[in-house]
Amino acid sequence: MQLDTITELLDIPNYKVTHLIHDDGSRLHFIIDQIDPLPPVCSGCGSVHEGGIHDKYMITLEDLPISGKRVFLHISRRKVRCIEDGTIRVEEISWIQKRFSLRFAEHVYRLTAITTNQEAGWYLGLDDETVYRIDKCMLEKLAEEKLDPPPVPTLMSVDEVSWQKWHKYVTNVIDIEKRKVIWNHNGRGKYVLEKFYRKLGQEGCENIEAVASDGARGFLSATRAFAKKALIVLDHFHVKKYLNDALDTVRREELNKARKENNDELSQILHCNQRFILMQNKKSKRKQDILNRLSILNERLYHAMLLKEQFLTVYKARDQKAARMNLKEWIIAALKSKILAFVELGNKFFRKRHFILNYFVCNITTAISEGINNKIKRLSRMAYGFKDVYYFLLKIHQHCGLLNPKTST
């Protein structure tokens, strides 16, 4: 085997292959050495030490494979005494990351961005723990470069997603224009989002124009306190969910009454099998038939369904003025309906009417956040869960954020 050819293939600056010490058909072991000996760089202070070498020892590290064979490089590493604190430290070599070459670590990081650690380990011949350590180290390094401090968004959405049982959540902040996660943290609520705003600083918070949210009190209060110039937009998908929840509450109440009164026809219409027909926004013949029967059999639920249909006119309005009038009329109708679920919803929408109407000023939603939440749940399922929440946060950035290899290429 021509060692000069292998040296060119490896393409390591100032290093050449001096010996091939092992070739068993699946692995290649090479000894490499410096072409022009350079003074060592202290790994503690980062300075070049011109003084004597304290000690030398051989290390073995894995590099990218050649022709399907795993490549291991044996290199002499020097120890020096740090001139600042007098501690004996190993020299720092820029293209080495622990027991692997930096480019091999980058290869692992790119592979884990498209598959699981287990599958990546099988492909590379590494165990899961080794892949985890390499991947985490690379992600931490990239996070320091790209996410500290986080980029300042102009339009953003914030939402939380469950990552473990027992109400364990992760809060994600998404740049709507970039469609990427730019910050996340373990937990949810006001104190978590405040950490993001503090990271941005006063100047960064002033650059935020609008924030889309699901209406959680913690998110609203944190945004009002820090991003004072930003418009808060209550996501209309969540608004419609509130309507569906109120309607479903009335349906369950009337279903229980119908069963107690042995009203089989009404029970059949209100059964959970018919639930999605009642909840759907689009009009269909089947839904219209149910509405016609409910107008005769149960006036209370029929009234609730009409209230839901009436609210949809708010988002069909041409401008904010028309939407304000439609919302005002709906709130009055909900309060006069004497249906408890809709009376409470009317009061809720009155308190948050400005956030609902801001949608017509800045047409943004949390749809991107919901889509990213689905990706995060798929990521968690693929890995069969994560024990290390910090690593899970980094993986979210790798798959849905600025640490994705596709973004950097």
Short mmCIF file of C-alpha atoms in Angstrom, two decimals:
data_model
loop_
_atom_site.label_atom_id
_atom_site.label_comp_id
_atom_site.label_asym_id
_atom_site.label_seq_id
_atom_site.Cartn_x
_atom_site.Cartn_y
_atom_site.Cartn_z
CA MET A 1 0.00 0.00 0.00
CA GLN A 2 1.35 3.42 -1.00
CA LEU A 3 1.58 5.45 2.20
CA ASP A 4 1.89 8.72 0.27
CA THR A 5 -1.47 7.98 -1.37
CA ILE A 6 -3.04 7.32 2.03
CA THR A 7 -1.55 10.59 3.30
CA GLU A 8 -3.25 12.44 0.44
CA LEU A 9 -6.54 10.65 1.11
CA LEU A 10 -6.44 11.56 4.80
CA ASP A 11 -5.53 15.17 3.94
CA ILE A 12 -4.54 16.14 7.48
CA PRO A 13 -2.51 19.38 7.46
CA ASN A 14 1.13 18.88 8.49
CA TYR A 15 0.66 15.12 9.10
CA LYS A 16 1.78 12.15 7.07
CA VAL A 17 1.32 8.38 7.32
CA THR A 18 4.55 6.68 8.38
CA HIS A 19 3.44 3.06 8.92
CA LEU A 20 0.56 0.68 8.23
CA ILE A 21 0.53 -1.49 11.34
CA HIS A 22 -2.66 -3.53 10.86
CA ASP A 23 -5.11 -4.51 8.11
CA ASP A 24 -7.60 -7.29 8.88
CA GLY A 25 -9.95 -6.66 5.96
CA SER A 26 -12.36 -4.46 7.94
CA ARG A 27 -10.02 -2.11 9.81
CA LEU A 28 -6.94 -0.11 8.90
CA HIS A 29 -4.48 1.10 11.54
CA PHE A 30 -1.98 3.80 10.60
CA ILE A 31 0.75 5.59 12.51
CA ILE A 32 0.89 9.26 11.56
CA ASP A 33 3.41 11.94 12.53
CA GLN A 34 4.01 15.63 11.96
CA ILE A 35 5.86 16.63 8.81
CA ASP A 36 7.24 19.82 10.36
CA PRO A 37 7.32 19.57 14.17
CA LEU A 38 5.51 22.53 15.71
CA PRO A 39 5.51 23.66 19.34
CA PRO A 40 2.53 22.33 21.32
CA VAL A 41 -0.57 24.41 22.12
CA CYS A 42 -1.68 24.19 25.76
CA SER A 43 -5.23 22.90 26.13
CA GLY A 44 -5.64 24.94 29.31
CA CYS A 45 -4.64 28.49 28.35
CA GLY A 46 -4.58 28.08 24.57
CA SER A 47 -1.05 29.49 24.31
CA VAL A 48 1.84 28.07 22.31
CA HIS A 49 4.52 26.67 24.65
CA GLU A 50 8.03 26.98 23.35
CA GLY A 51 9.50 25.23 26.38
CA GLY A 52 10.35 21.58 26.82
CA ILE A 53 7.96 18.65 26.53
CA HIS A 54 6.97 17.09 29.83
CA ASP A 55 5.93 13.72 28.40
CA LYS A 56 4.63 11.92 25.29
CA TYR A 57 2.14 9.12 24.86
CA MET A 58 0.35 7.40 21.97
CA ILE A 59 -3.38 7.76 21.41
CA THR A 60 -5.67 5.95 18.97
CA LEU A 61 -8.50 7.81 17.29
CA GLU A 62 -11.04 6.88 14.63
CA ASP A 63 -11.26 8.73 11.33
CA LEU A 64 -13.59 8.53 8.34
CA PRO A 65 -13.63 5.09 6.67
CA ILE A 66 -11.73 4.33 3.46
CA SER A 67 -13.29 1.93 0.93
CA GLY A 68 -15.70 0.63 3.57
CA LYS A 69 -12.91 -0.08 6.09
CA ARG A 70 -12.81 1.64 9.45
CA VAL A 71 -9.71 3.78 9.85
CA PHE A 72 -7.79 4.18 13.12
CA LEU A 73 -4.95 6.64 13.47
CA HIS A 74 -2.16 6.26 16.04
CA ILE A 75 -0.63 9.61 16.92
CA SER A 76 1.87 10.82 19.50
CA ARG A 77 0.43 13.42 21.85
CA ARG A 78 2.58 15.62 24.02
CA LYS A 79 2.16 16.89 27.59
CA VAL A 80 3.31 20.34 28.62
CA ARG A 81 3.38 22.40 31.80
CA CYS A 82 1.01 25.35 31.54
CA ILE A 83 2.88 28.61 32.04
CA GLU A 84 -0.15 30.21 33.74
CA ASP A 85 -1.05 27.75 36.51
CA GLY A 86 1.79 25.21 36.32
CA THR A 87 -0.59 22.30 35.66
CA ILE A 88 0.50 19.45 33.38
CA ARG A 89 -1.82 19.44 30.39
CA VAL A 90 -2.03 17.62 27.07
CA GLU A 91 -1.52 19.60 23.90
CA GLU A 92 -4.55 20.78 21.95
CA ILE A 93 -4.81 19.48 18.37
CA SER A 94 -7.47 21.30 16.38
CA TRP A 95 -8.65 18.35 14.28
CA ILE A 96 -9.02 15.92 17.22
CA GLN A 97 -12.11 15.66 19.39
CA LYS A 98 -11.37 13.30 22.26
CA ARG A 99 -10.89 9.82 20.68
CA PHE A 100 -12.15 10.76 17.24
CA SER A 101 -11.18 13.09 14.45
CA LEU A 102 -13.34 16.20 14.20
CA ARG A 103 -14.56 15.26 10.74
CA PHE A 104 -15.62 11.82 11.99
CA ALA A 105 -17.57 13.52 14.81
CA GLU A 106 -19.22 15.78 12.22
CA HIS A 107 -20.09 12.66 10.20
CA VAL A 108 -21.82 11.17 13.26
CA TYR A 109 -23.67 14.43 13.91
CA ARG A 110 -24.95 14.59 10.32
CA LEU A 111 -26.03 10.94 10.44
CA THR A 112 -27.96 11.33 13.70
CA ALA A 113 -29.86 14.23 12.12
CA ILE A 114 -31.63 11.79 9.79
CA THR A 115 -31.84 8.61 11.86
CA THR A 116 -31.69 7.35 15.44
CA ASN A 117 -28.52 6.97 17.48
CA GLN A 118 -29.02 3.22 17.53
CA GLU A 119 -29.21 2.96 13.74
CA ALA A 120 -26.27 5.35 13.31
CA GLY A 121 -24.23 3.25 15.75
CA TRP A 122 -25.06 0.06 13.85
CA TYR A 123 -23.99 1.66 10.56
CA LEU A 124 -20.69 3.01 11.98
CA GLY A 125 -19.89 0.05 14.23
CA LEU A 126 -20.24 2.09 17.43
CA ASP A 127 -22.31 1.49 20.55
CA ASP A 128 -25.25 3.77 21.41
CA GLU A 129 -23.44 5.45 24.31
CA THR A 130 -20.49 6.45 22.10
CA VAL A 131 -22.80 7.91 19.45
CA TYR A 132 -24.67 9.81 22.18
CA ARG A 133 -21.45 11.33 23.58
CA ILE A 134 -20.11 12.34 20.15
CA ASP A 135 -23.43 13.79 19.04
CA LYS A 136 -24.00 15.72 22.27
CA CYS A 137 -20.47 17.17 22.20
CA MET A 138 -20.93 18.38 18.60
CA LEU A 139 -24.37 19.86 19.34
CA GLU A 140 -23.06 21.68 22.42
CA LYS A 141 -20.25 23.18 20.36
CA LEU A 142 -22.61 24.32 17.59
CA ALA A 143 -25.13 25.66 20.12
CA GLU A 144 -22.47 27.95 21.61
CA GLU A 145 -21.74 29.32 18.14
CA LYS A 146 -25.29 29.75 16.79
CA LEU A 147 -27.69 29.93 19.74
CA ASP A 148 -25.86 31.92 22.42
CA PRO A 149 -27.35 34.50 22.35
CA PRO A 150 -30.42 33.36 20.37
CA PRO A 151 -31.22 35.20 17.13
CA VAL A 152 -33.74 38.00 17.49
CA PRO A 153 -37.06 37.23 15.71
CA THR A 154 -39.37 39.80 14.14
CA LEU A 155 -42.42 37.51 14.16
CA MET A 156 -42.43 34.64 16.63
CA SER A 157 -44.71 32.01 18.08
CA VAL A 158 -44.39 30.22 21.39
CA ASP A 159 -45.85 26.89 22.46
CA GLU A 160 -45.09 23.98 24.76
CA VAL A 161 -44.95 20.26 24.03
CA SER A 162 -45.03 17.31 26.41
CA TRP A 163 -41.84 15.19 26.42
CA GLN A 164 -42.53 12.87 29.35
CA LYS A 165 -45.44 11.73 31.49
CA TRP A 166 -46.54 13.56 34.61
CA HIS A 167 -46.84 16.97 32.97
CA LYS A 168 -43.23 17.44 31.91
CA TYR A 169 -43.05 20.02 29.14
CA VAL A 170 -40.59 21.78 26.88
CA THR A 171 -41.24 25.35 25.73
CA ASN A 172 -40.21 26.22 22.17
CA VAL A 173 -39.85 29.64 20.58
CA ILE A 174 -40.15 29.62 16.78
CA ASP A 175 -39.08 32.30 14.32
CA ILE A 176 -42.08 32.39 11.98
CA GLU A 177 -40.13 33.85 9.07
CA LYS A 178 -37.31 31.29 9.33
CA ARG A 179 -39.74 28.52 10.34
CA LYS A 180 -37.14 27.27 12.82
CA VAL A 181 -36.85 26.75 16.57
CA ILE A 182 -34.51 29.46 17.86
CA TRP A 183 -34.76 28.79 21.61
CA ASN A 184 -36.18 26.19 23.95
CA HIS A 185 -36.12 25.31 27.63
CA ASN A 186 -37.34 22.67 30.01
CA GLY A 187 -40.66 23.59 31.64
CA ARG A 188 -43.46 25.97 30.74
CA GLY A 189 -45.10 29.13 31.96
CA LYS A 190 -44.15 32.71 32.65
CA TYR A 191 -40.75 32.13 34.28
CA VAL A 192 -39.56 30.02 31.30
CA LEU A 193 -40.46 32.56 28.61
CA GLU A 194 -38.95 35.34 30.71
CA LYS A 195 -35.60 33.58 30.40
CA PHE A 196 -35.82 33.89 26.62
CA TYR A 197 -36.63 37.59 26.76
CA ARG A 198 -33.75 38.19 29.18
CA LYS A 199 -31.43 36.40 26.77
CA LEU A 200 -32.50 38.78 24.00
CA GLY A 201 -32.01 41.86 26.13
CA GLN A 202 -33.97 45.10 25.97
CA GLU A 203 -32.86 45.98 22.45
CA GLY A 204 -33.75 42.51 21.12
CA CYS A 205 -37.21 42.60 22.75
CA GLU A 206 -37.94 45.96 21.11
CA ASN A 207 -37.34 44.42 17.67
CA ILE A 208 -40.14 41.87 18.13
CA GLU A 209 -43.21 43.03 16.20
CA ALA A 210 -45.71 40.25 16.96
CA VAL A 211 -46.03 37.11 19.08
CA ALA A 212 -48.51 34.31 18.35
CA SER A 213 -49.60 32.29 21.37
CA ASP A 214 -52.28 29.89 22.55
CA GLY A 215 -53.44 32.39 25.16
CA ALA A 216 -51.73 30.85 28.20
CA ARG A 217 -51.57 33.41 31.01
CA GLY A 218 -47.86 32.92 31.64
CA PHE A 219 -46.92 33.55 28.02
CA LEU A 220 -49.16 36.62 27.82
CA SER A 221 -47.87 38.23 31.02
CA ALA A 222 -44.21 37.58 30.14
CA THR A 223 -44.66 39.08 26.66
CA ARG A 224 -46.46 42.15 28.00
CA ALA A 225 -43.69 42.70 30.56
CA PHE A 226 -40.69 42.39 28.20
CA ALA A 227 -41.82 42.81 24.57
CA LYS A 228 -43.98 45.85 25.22
CA LYS A 229 -44.11 46.96 21.58
CA ALA A 230 -45.10 43.53 20.25
CA LEU A 231 -48.64 42.67 19.18
CA ILE A 232 -49.94 39.57 20.94
CA VAL A 233 -52.00 37.42 18.57
CA LEU A 234 -54.31 34.77 20.01
CA ASP A 235 -54.04 31.86 17.59
CA HIS A 236 -57.37 31.34 15.83
CA PHE A 237 -56.93 27.55 15.78
CA HIS A 238 -56.89 27.60 19.59
CA VAL A 239 -59.88 29.97 19.62
CA LYS A 240 -61.84 27.45 17.55
CA LYS A 241 -60.69 24.71 19.90
CA TYR A 242 -62.20 26.65 22.83
CA LEU A 243 -65.48 26.77 20.89
CA ASN A 244 -65.38 23.03 20.21
CA ASP A 245 -64.62 22.30 23.87
CA ALA A 246 -67.58 24.42 25.01
CA LEU A 247 -69.88 22.74 22.48
CA ASP A 248 -68.66 19.29 23.54
CA THR A 249 -69.34 20.16 27.19
CA VAL A 250 -72.96 20.99 26.31
CA ARG A 251 -73.23 17.79 24.21
CA ARG A 252 -72.12 15.62 27.15
CA GLU A 253 -74.54 17.33 29.51
CA GLU A 254 -77.47 16.83 27.16
CA LEU A 255 -76.42 13.23 26.42
CA ASN A 256 -76.49 12.39 30.14
CA LYS A 257 -79.97 13.95 30.44
CA ALA A 258 -81.25 12.02 27.39
CA ARG A 259 -79.99 8.71 28.80
CA LYS A 260 -81.67 9.35 32.14
CA GLU A 261 -84.93 10.15 30.32
CA ASN A 262 -84.52 7.10 28.02
CA ASN A 263 -84.65 9.33 24.94
CA ASP A 264 -83.04 6.88 22.50
CA GLU A 265 -83.27 9.08 19.40
CA LEU A 266 -81.52 12.03 21.07
CA SER A 267 -78.98 9.71 22.70
CA GLN A 268 -78.08 8.27 19.32
CA ILE A 269 -77.58 11.75 17.81
CA LEU A 270 -75.47 12.95 20.75
CA HIS A 271 -73.41 9.77 21.07
CA CYS A 272 -69.63 10.17 20.90
CA ASN A 273 -69.70 8.46 17.48
CA GLN A 274 -71.43 11.58 16.15
CA ARG A 275 -69.10 13.94 17.98
CA PHE A 276 -66.82 14.78 15.03
CA ILE A 277 -69.82 15.54 12.80
CA LEU A 278 -71.03 18.05 15.38
CA MET A 279 -67.55 19.57 15.82
CA GLN A 280 -66.62 19.97 12.15
CA ASN A 281 -66.60 23.50 10.72
CA LYS A 282 -67.49 22.67 7.15
CA LYS A 283 -71.14 22.22 6.24
CA SER A 284 -72.34 18.85 5.03
CA LYS A 285 -75.70 17.24 4.35
CA ARG A 286 -75.29 14.90 7.31
CA LYS A 287 -74.50 17.79 9.66
CA GLN A 288 -77.46 19.78 8.34
CA ASP A 289 -79.76 16.81 8.97
CA ILE A 290 -78.51 16.59 12.56
CA LEU A 291 -79.06 20.32 13.04
CA ASN A 292 -82.62 20.01 11.77
CA ARG A 293 -83.37 17.16 14.17
CA LEU A 294 -81.72 18.99 17.11
CA SER A 295 -83.86 22.07 16.46
CA ILE A 296 -86.83 19.85 17.32
CA LEU A 297 -85.38 17.46 19.91
CA ASN A 298 -83.00 19.68 21.92
CA GLU A 299 -83.14 23.45 21.65
CA ARG A 300 -80.24 24.03 24.08
CA LEU A 301 -77.65 22.11 22.05
CA TYR A 302 -79.06 23.52 18.82
CA HIS A 303 -78.55 27.03 20.22
CA ALA A 304 -74.96 26.11 21.21
CA MET A 305 -74.19 24.90 17.69
CA LEU A 306 -75.61 28.10 16.21
CA LEU A 307 -73.36 30.12 18.52
CA LYS A 308 -70.37 28.21 17.26
CA GLU A 309 -71.39 28.82 13.64
CA GLN A 310 -71.97 32.50 14.39
CA PHE A 311 -68.45 32.97 15.77
CA LEU A 312 -66.91 31.86 12.48
CA THR A 313 -68.15 35.13 10.96
CA VAL A 314 -65.50 36.92 13.05
CA TYR A 315 -62.67 35.39 11.00
CA LYS A 316 -64.62 35.80 7.76
CA ALA A 317 -64.70 39.58 8.23
CA ARG A 318 -62.85 41.69 5.67
CA ASP A 319 -61.10 43.98 8.16
CA GLN A 320 -60.55 44.56 11.85
CA LYS A 321 -63.51 46.96 12.18
CA ALA A 322 -65.99 44.42 10.84
CA ALA A 323 -64.40 41.66 12.94
CA ARG A 324 -64.74 43.85 16.06
CA MET A 325 -68.46 44.32 15.42
CA ASN A 326 -69.00 40.60 14.80
CA LEU A 327 -67.06 39.69 17.95
CA LYS A 328 -69.04 42.19 20.03
CA GLU A 329 -72.33 40.75 18.77
CA TRP A 330 -71.17 37.20 19.48
CA ILE A 331 -70.06 37.98 23.04
CA ILE A 332 -73.44 39.58 23.77
CA ALA A 333 -75.25 36.57 22.27
CA ALA A 334 -73.10 34.14 24.30
CA LEU A 335 -73.77 35.97 27.57
CA LYS A 336 -77.52 36.08 26.87
CA SER A 337 -77.66 32.37 25.94
CA LYS A 338 -77.58 31.31 29.62
CA ILE A 339 -75.58 28.25 28.54
CA LEU A 340 -72.89 28.11 31.21
CA ALA A 341 -70.07 26.85 28.96
CA PHE A 342 -70.69 29.65 26.44
CA VAL A 343 -71.24 32.31 29.10
CA GLU A 344 -67.77 31.49 30.49
CA LEU A 345 -66.36 31.50 26.97
CA GLY A 346 -67.97 34.86 26.24
CA ASN A 347 -66.31 36.35 29.33
CA LYS A 348 -62.98 34.81 28.30
CA PHE A 349 -63.18 36.21 24.77
CA PHE A 350 -64.16 39.62 26.15
CA ARG A 351 -60.99 39.69 28.28
CA LYS A 352 -58.87 38.61 25.31
CA ARG A 353 -60.75 40.46 22.57
CA HIS A 354 -57.72 42.62 21.68
CA PHE A 355 -55.55 39.53 21.16
CA ILE A 356 -58.20 37.94 18.93
CA LEU A 357 -58.54 41.09 16.80
CA ASN A 358 -54.76 41.49 16.46
CA TYR A 359 -54.93 38.64 13.97
CA PHE A 360 -56.34 41.13 11.46
CA VAL A 361 -53.37 43.48 12.06
CA CYS A 362 -50.68 40.84 11.85
CA ASN A 363 -51.86 37.69 10.11
CA ILE A 364 -49.81 35.09 12.00
CA THR A 365 -50.71 31.88 13.83
CA THR A 366 -49.04 29.11 15.82
CA ALA A 367 -49.53 26.68 12.91
CA ILE A 368 -45.74 26.38 12.48
CA SER A 369 -45.38 25.64 16.20
CA GLU A 370 -47.99 22.89 15.99
CA GLY A 371 -46.24 21.36 12.97
CA ILE A 372 -42.90 21.46 14.77
CA ASN A 373 -44.53 19.90 17.85
CA ASN A 374 -45.51 16.92 15.67
CA LYS A 375 -41.90 16.59 14.52
CA ILE A 376 -40.70 16.72 18.12
CA LYS A 377 -43.15 13.99 19.16
CA ARG A 378 -41.98 11.85 16.24
CA LEU A 379 -38.36 12.45 17.28
CA SER A 380 -39.16 11.30 20.82
CA ARG A 381 -40.98 8.19 19.56
CA MET A 382 -38.09 7.25 17.25
CA ALA A 383 -35.68 7.39 20.19
CA TYR A 384 -38.16 5.65 22.54
CA GLY A 385 -37.91 8.71 24.80
CA PHE A 386 -35.04 10.73 26.23
CA LYS A 387 -33.62 10.57 29.75
CA ASP A 388 -31.35 13.59 29.31
CA VAL A 389 -33.62 16.62 28.82
CA TYR A 390 -30.68 18.88 27.87
CA TYR A 391 -29.74 16.49 25.08
CA PHE A 392 -33.39 16.38 24.01
CA LEU A 393 -33.41 20.19 23.71
CA LEU A 394 -30.30 20.03 21.52
CA LYS A 395 -31.89 17.31 19.35
CA ILE A 396 -34.91 19.57 18.81
CA HIS A 397 -32.55 22.23 17.47
CA GLN A 398 -30.84 19.60 15.31
CA HIS A 399 -34.08 18.39 13.73
CA CYS A 400 -36.23 21.54 13.81
CA GLY A 401 -33.86 24.44 14.33
CA LEU A 402 -30.65 26.17 13.36
CA LEU A 403 -28.41 23.19 14.20
CA ASN A 404 -29.81 21.13 11.35
CA PRO A 405 -26.98 20.13 8.96
CA LYS A 406 -29.18 21.10 6.01
CA THR A 407 -29.26 24.67 7.33
CA SER A 408 -25.48 24.94 7.62
CA THR A 409 -24.77 23.59 4.13
#
